[in-house]
mmCIF file of N, CA and C in Angstrom:
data_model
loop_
_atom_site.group_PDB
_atom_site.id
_atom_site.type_symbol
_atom_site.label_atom_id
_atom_site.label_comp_id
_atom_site.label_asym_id
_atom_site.label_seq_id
_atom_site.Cartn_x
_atom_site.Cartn_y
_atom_site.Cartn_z
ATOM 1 N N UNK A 1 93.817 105.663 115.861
ATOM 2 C CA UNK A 1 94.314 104.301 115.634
ATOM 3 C C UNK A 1 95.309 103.943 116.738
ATOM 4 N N UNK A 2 95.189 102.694 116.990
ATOM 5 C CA UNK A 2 95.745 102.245 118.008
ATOM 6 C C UNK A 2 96.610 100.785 117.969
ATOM 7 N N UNK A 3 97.906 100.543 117.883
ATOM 8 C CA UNK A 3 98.331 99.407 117.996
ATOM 9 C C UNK A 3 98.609 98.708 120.038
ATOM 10 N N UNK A 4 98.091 97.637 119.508
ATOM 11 C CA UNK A 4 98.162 97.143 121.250
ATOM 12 C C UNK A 4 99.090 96.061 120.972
ATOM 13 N N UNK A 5 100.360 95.370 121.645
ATOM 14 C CA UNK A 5 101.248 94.528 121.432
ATOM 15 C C UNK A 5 101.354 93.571 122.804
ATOM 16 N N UNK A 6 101.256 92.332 122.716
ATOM 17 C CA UNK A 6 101.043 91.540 123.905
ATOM 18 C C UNK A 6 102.318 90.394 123.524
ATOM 19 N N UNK A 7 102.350 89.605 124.967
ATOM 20 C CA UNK A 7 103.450 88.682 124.913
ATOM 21 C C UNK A 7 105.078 88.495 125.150
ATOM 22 N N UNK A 8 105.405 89.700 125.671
ATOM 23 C CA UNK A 8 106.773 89.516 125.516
ATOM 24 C C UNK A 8 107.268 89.137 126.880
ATOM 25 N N UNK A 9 108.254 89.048 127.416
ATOM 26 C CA UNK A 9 108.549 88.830 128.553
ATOM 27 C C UNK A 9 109.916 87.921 128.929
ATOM 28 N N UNK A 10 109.802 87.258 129.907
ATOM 29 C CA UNK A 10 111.542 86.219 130.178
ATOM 30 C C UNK A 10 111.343 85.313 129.728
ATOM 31 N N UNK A 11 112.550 84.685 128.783
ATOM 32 C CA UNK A 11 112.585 83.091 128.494
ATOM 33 C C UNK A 11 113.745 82.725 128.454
ATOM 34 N N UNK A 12 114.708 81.271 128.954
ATOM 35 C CA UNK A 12 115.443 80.843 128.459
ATOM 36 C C UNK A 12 115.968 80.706 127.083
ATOM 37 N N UNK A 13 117.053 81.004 127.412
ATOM 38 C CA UNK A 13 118.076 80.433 125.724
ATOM 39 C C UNK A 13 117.371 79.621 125.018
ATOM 40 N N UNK A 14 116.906 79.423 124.001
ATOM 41 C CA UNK A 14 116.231 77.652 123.130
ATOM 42 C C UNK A 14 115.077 77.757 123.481
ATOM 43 N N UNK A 15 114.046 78.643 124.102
ATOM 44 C CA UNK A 15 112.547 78.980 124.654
ATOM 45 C C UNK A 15 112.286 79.840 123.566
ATOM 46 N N UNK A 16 110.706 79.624 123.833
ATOM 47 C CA UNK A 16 109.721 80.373 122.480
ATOM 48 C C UNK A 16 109.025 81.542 123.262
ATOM 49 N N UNK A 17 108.765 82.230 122.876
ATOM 50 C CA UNK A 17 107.198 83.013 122.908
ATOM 51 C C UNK A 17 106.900 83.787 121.949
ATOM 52 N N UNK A 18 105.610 84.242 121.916
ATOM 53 C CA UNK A 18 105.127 84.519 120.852
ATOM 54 C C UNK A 18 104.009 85.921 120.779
ATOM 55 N N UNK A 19 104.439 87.390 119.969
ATOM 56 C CA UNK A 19 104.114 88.146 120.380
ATOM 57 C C UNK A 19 102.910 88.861 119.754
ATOM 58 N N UNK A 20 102.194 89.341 119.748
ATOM 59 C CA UNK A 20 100.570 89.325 119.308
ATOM 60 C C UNK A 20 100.763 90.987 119.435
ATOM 61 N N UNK A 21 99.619 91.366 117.975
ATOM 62 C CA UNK A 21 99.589 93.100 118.139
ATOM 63 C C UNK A 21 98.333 93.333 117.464
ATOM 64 N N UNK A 22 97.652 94.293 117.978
ATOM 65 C CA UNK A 22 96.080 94.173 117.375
ATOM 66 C C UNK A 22 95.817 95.683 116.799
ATOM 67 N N UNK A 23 95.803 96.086 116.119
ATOM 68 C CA UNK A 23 94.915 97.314 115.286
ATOM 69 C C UNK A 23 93.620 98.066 115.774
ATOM 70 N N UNK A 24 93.610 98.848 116.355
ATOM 71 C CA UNK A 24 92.254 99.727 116.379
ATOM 72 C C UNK A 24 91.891 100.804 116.221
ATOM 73 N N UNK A 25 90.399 101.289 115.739
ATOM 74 C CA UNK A 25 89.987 102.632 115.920
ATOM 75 C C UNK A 25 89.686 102.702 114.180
ATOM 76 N N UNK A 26 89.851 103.829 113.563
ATOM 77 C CA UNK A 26 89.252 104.261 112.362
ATOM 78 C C UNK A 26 90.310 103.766 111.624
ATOM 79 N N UNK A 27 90.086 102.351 111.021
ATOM 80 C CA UNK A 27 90.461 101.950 110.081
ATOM 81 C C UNK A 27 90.151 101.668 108.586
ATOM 82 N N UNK A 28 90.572 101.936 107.495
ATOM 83 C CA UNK A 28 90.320 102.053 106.138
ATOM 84 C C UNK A 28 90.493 100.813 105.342
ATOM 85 N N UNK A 29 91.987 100.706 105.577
ATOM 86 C CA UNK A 29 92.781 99.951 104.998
ATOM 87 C C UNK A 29 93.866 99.784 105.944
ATOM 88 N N UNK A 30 94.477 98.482 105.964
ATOM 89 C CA UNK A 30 95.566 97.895 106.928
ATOM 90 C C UNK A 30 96.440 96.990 105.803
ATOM 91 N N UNK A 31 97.538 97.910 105.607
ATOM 92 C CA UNK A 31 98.400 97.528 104.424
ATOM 93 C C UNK A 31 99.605 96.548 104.657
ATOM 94 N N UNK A 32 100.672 97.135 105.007
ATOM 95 C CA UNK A 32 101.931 96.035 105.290
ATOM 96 C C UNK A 32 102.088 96.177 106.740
ATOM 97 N N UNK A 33 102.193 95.149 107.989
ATOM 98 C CA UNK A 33 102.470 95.103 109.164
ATOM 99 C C UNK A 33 103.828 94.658 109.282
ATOM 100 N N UNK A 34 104.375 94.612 110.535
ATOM 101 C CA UNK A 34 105.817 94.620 110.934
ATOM 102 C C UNK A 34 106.084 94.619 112.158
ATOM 103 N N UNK A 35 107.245 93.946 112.635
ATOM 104 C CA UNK A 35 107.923 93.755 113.978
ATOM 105 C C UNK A 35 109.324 94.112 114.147
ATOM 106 N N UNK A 36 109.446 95.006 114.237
ATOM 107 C CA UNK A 36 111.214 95.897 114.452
ATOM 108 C C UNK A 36 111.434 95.510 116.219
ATOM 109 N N UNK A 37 112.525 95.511 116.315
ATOM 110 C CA UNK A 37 113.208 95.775 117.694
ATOM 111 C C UNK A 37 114.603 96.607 118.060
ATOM 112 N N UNK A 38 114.555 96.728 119.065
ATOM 113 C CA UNK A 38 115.451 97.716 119.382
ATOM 114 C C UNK A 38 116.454 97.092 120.897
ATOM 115 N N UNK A 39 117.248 96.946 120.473
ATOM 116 C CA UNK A 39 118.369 96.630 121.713
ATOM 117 C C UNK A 39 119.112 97.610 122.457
ATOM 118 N N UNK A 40 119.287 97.785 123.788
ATOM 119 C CA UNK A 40 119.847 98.663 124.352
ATOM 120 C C UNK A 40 121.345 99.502 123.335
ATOM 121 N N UNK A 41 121.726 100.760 123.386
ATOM 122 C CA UNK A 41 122.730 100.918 122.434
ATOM 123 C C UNK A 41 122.613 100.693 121.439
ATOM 124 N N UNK A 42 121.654 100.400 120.726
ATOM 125 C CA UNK A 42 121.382 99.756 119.029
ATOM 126 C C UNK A 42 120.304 100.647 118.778
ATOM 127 N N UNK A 43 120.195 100.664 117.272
ATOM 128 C CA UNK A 43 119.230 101.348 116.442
ATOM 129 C C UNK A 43 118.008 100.269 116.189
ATOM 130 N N UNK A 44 116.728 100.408 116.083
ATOM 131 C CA UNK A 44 115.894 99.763 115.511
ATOM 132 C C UNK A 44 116.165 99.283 114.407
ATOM 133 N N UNK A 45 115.676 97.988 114.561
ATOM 134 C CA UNK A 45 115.810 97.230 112.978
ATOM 135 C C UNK A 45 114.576 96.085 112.568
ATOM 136 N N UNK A 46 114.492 96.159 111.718
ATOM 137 C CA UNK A 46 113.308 95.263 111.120
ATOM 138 C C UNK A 46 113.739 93.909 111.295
ATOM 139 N N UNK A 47 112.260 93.441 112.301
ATOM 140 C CA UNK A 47 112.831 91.688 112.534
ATOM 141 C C UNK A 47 112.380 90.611 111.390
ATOM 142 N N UNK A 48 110.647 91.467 110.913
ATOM 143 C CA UNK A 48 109.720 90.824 110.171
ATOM 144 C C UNK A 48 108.775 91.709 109.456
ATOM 145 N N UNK A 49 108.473 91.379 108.441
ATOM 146 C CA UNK A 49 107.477 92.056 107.884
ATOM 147 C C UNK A 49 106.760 91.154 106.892
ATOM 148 N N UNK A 50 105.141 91.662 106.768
ATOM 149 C CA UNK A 50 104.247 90.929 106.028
ATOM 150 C C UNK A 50 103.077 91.745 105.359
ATOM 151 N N UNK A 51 103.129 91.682 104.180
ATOM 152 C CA UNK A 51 102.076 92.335 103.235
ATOM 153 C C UNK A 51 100.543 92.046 103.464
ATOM 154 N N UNK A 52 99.943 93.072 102.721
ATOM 155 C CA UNK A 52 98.191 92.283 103.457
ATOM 156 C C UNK A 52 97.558 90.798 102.526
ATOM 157 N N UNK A 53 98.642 90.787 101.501
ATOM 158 C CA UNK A 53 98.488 89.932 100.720
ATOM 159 C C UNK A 53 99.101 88.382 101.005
ATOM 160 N N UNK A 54 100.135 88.530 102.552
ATOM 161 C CA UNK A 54 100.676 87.284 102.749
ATOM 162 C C UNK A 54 102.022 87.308 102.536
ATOM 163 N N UNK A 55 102.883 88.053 101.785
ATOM 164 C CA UNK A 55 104.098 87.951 101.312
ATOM 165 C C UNK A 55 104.898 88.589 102.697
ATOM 166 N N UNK A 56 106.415 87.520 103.147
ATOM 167 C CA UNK A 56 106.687 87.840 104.128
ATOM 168 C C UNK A 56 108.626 88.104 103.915
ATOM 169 N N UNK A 57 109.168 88.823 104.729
ATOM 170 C CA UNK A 57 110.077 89.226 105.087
ATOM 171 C C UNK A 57 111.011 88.989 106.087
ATOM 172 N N UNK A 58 111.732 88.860 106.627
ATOM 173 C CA UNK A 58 112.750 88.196 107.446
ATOM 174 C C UNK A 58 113.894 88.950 107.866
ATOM 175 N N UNK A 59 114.661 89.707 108.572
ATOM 176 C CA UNK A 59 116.083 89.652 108.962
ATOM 177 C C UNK A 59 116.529 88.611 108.821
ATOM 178 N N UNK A 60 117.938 88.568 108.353
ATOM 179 C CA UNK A 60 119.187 87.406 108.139
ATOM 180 C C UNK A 60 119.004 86.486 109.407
ATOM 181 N N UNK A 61 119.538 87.307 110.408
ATOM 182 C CA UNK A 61 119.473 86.960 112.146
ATOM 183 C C UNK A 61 118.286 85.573 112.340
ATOM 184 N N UNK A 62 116.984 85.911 111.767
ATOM 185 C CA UNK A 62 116.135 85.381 112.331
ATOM 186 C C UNK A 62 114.948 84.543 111.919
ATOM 187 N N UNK A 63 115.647 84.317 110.460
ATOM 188 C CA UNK A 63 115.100 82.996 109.444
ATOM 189 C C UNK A 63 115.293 82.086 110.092
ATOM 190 N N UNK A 64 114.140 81.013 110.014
ATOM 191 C CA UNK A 64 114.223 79.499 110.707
ATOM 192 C C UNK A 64 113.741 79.680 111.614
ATOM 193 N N UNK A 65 113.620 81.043 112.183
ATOM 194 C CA UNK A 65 113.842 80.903 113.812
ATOM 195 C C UNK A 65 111.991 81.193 114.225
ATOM 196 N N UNK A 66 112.025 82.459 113.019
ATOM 197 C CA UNK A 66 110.478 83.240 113.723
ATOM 198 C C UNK A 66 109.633 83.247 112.820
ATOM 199 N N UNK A 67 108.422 83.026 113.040
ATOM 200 C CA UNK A 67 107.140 83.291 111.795
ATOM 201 C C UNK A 67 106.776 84.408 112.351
ATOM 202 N N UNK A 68 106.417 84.889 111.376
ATOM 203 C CA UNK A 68 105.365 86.467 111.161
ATOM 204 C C UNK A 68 103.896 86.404 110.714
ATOM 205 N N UNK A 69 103.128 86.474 111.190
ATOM 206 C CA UNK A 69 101.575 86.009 110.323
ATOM 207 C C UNK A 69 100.085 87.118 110.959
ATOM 208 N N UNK A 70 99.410 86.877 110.097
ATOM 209 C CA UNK A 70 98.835 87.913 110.228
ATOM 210 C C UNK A 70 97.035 88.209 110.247
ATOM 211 N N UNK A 71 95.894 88.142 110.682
ATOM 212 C CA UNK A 71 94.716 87.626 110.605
ATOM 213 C C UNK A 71 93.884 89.121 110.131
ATOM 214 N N UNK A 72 93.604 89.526 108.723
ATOM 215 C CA UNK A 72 93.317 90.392 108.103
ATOM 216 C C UNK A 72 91.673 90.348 108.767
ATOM 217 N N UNK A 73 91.370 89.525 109.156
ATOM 218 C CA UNK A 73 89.269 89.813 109.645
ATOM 219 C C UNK A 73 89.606 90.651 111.291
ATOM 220 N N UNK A 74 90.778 89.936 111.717
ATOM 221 C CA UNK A 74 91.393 90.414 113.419
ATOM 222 C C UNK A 74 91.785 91.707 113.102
ATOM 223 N N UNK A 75 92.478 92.180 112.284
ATOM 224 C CA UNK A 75 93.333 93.113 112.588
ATOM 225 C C UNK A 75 94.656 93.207 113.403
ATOM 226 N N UNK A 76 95.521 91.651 113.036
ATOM 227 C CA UNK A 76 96.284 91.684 113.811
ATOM 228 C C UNK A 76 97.278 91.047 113.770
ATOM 229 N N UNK A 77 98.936 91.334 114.235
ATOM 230 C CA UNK A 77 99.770 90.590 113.660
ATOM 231 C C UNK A 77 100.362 89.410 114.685
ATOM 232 N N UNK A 78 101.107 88.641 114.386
ATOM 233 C CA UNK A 78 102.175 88.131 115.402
ATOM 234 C C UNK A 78 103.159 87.608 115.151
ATOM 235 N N UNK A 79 104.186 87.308 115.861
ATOM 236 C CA UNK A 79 105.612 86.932 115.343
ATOM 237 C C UNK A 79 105.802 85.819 116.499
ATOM 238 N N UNK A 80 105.438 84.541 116.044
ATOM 239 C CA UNK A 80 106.119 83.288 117.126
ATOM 240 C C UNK A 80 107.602 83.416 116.499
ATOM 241 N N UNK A 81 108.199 83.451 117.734
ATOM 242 C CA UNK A 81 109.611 83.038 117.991
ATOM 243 C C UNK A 81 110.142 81.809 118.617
ATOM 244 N N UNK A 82 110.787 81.361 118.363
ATOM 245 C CA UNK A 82 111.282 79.925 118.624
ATOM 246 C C UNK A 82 112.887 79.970 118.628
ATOM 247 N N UNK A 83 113.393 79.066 119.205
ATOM 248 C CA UNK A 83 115.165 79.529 119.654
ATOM 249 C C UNK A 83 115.627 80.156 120.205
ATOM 250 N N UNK A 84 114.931 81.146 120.867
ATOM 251 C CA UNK A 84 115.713 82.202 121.315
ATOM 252 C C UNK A 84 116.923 82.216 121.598
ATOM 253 N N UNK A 85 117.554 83.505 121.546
ATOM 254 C CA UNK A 85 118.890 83.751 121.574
ATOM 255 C C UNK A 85 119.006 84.755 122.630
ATOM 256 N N UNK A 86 120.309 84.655 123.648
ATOM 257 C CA UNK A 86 120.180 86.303 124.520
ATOM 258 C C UNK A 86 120.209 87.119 123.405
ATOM 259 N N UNK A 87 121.195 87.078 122.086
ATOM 260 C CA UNK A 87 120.708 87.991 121.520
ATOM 261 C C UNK A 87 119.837 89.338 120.737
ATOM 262 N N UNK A 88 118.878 88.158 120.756
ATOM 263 C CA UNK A 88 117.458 88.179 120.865
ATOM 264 C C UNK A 88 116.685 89.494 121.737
ATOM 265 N N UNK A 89 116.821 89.583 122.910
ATOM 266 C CA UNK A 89 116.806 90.379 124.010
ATOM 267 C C UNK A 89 116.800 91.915 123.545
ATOM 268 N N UNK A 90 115.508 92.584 123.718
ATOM 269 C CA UNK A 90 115.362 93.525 122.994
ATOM 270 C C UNK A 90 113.943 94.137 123.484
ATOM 271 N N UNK A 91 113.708 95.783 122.966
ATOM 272 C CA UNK A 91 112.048 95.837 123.092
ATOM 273 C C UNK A 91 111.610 95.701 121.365
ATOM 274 N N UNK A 92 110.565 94.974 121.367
ATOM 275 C CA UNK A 92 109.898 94.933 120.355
ATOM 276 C C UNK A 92 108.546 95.573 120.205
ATOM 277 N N UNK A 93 108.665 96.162 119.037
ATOM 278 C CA UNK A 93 107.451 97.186 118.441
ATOM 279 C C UNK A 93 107.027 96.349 117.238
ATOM 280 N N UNK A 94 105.379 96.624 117.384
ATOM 281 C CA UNK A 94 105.126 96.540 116.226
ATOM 282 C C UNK A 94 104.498 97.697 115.107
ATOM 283 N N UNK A 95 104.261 97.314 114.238
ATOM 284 C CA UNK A 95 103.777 98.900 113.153
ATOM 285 C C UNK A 95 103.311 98.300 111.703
ATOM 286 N N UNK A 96 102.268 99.182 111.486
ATOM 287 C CA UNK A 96 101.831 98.702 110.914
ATOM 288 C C UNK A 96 101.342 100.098 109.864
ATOM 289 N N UNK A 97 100.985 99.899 108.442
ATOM 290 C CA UNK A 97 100.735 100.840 107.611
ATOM 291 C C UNK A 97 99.155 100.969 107.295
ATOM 292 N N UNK A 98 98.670 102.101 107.897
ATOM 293 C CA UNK A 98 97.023 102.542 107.581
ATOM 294 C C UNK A 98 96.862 103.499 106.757
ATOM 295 N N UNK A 99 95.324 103.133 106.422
ATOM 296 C CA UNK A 99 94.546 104.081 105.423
ATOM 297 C C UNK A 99 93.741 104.460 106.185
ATOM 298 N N UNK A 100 93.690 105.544 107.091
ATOM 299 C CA UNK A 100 92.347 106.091 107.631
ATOM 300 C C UNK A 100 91.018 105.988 107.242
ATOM 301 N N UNK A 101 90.761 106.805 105.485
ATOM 302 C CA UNK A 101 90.067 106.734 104.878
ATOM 303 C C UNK A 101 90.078 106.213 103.898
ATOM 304 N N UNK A 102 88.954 106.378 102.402
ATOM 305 C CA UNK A 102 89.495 106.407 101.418
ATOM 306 C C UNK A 102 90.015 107.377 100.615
ATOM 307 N N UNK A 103 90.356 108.344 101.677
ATOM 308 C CA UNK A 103 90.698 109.540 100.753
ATOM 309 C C UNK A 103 91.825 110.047 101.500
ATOM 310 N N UNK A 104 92.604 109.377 102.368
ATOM 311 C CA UNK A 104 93.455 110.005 103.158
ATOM 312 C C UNK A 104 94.863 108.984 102.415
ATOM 313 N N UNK A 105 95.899 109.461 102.804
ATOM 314 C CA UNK A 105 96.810 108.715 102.484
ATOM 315 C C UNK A 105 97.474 107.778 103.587
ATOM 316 N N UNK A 106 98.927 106.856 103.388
ATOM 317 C CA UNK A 106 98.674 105.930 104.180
ATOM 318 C C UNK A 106 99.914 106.077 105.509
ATOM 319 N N UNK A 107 99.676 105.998 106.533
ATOM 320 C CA UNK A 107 100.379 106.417 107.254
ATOM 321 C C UNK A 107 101.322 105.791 108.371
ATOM 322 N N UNK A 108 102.237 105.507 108.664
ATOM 323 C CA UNK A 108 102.880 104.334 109.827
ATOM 324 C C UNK A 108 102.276 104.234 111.140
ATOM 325 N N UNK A 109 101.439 103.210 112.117
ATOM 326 C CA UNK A 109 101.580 103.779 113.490
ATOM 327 C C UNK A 109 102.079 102.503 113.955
ATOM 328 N N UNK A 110 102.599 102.616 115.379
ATOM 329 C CA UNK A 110 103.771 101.987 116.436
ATOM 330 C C UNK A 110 102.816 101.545 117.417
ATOM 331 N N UNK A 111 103.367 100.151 117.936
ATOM 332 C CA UNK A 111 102.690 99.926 119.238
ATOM 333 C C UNK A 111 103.416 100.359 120.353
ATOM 334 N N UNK A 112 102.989 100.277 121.696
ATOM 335 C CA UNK A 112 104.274 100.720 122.864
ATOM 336 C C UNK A 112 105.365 99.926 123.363
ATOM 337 N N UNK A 113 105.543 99.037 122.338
ATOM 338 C CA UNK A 113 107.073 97.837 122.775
ATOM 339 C C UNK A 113 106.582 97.161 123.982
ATOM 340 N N UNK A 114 107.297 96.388 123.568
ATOM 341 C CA UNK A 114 107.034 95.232 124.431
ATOM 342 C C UNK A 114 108.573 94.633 124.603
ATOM 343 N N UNK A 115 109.154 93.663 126.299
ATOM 344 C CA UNK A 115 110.210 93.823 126.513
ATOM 345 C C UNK A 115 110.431 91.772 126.070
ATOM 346 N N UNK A 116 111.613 91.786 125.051
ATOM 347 C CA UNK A 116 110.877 90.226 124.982
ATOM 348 C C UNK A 116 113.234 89.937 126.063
ATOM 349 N N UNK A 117 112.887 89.367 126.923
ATOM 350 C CA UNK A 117 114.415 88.858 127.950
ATOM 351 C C UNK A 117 115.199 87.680 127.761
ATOM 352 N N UNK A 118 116.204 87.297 126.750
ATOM 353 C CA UNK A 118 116.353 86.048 126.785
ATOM 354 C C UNK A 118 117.536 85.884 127.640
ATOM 355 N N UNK A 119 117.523 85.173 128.730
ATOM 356 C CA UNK A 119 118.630 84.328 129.796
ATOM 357 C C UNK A 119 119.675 83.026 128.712
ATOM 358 N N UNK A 120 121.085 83.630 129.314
ATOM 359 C CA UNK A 120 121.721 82.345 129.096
ATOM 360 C C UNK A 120 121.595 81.007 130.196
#
């Protein structure tokens, strides 16, 4: 299994982009997906998260700001961001929870981050 994560890159303060992550290989089941980031000196933290059922999740930080959504036939998630903040400024991973089989249990995998730059 393979997560692939696209989109990140430089934007002004008050600039959008929007980051795309796709699922592959021996998939079963594709349960709850997610977008954590990680800031230089900082611990990873959960930006977004979304069930396979639609139900979604938020950091405080970044309500209003970002949708999380998710195309269950794709296999794939994304998080438009809007506002950016330098704060913002971070690598972002995504991850997502699989079922290999139907007989295996369910397991976390990570994409390879992606660098999203916000300029004052």
């Amino acid at each position: 299994v393979q997560l692939q994560a696209s989109g990140g890159g430089l934007v002004q303060a008050g600039g959008s982009l929007k980051l795309s992550c796709a699922a592959s290989g021996s998939i079963y089941r594709l349960n709850g997906m997610g977008w954590y980031r990680q800031a230089p000196g900082k611990e990873r933290e959960l930006v977004a998260a979304i069930t396979s059922d639609g139900s979604t999740n938020y950091a405080n930080s970044v309500k209003g700001r970002f949708t999380i959504s998710r195309d269950n036939a794709k296999n794939t998630v994304n998080l438009q961001m809007n506002s950016l903040r330098p704060e913002d400024t971070a690598v972002y991973y995504c991850n997502a929870a699989i079922k290999r089989s139907r007989y295996s249990g369910e397991n976390d995998y990570w994409g390879q981050g992606d660098q999203v730059t916000v300029s004052s």
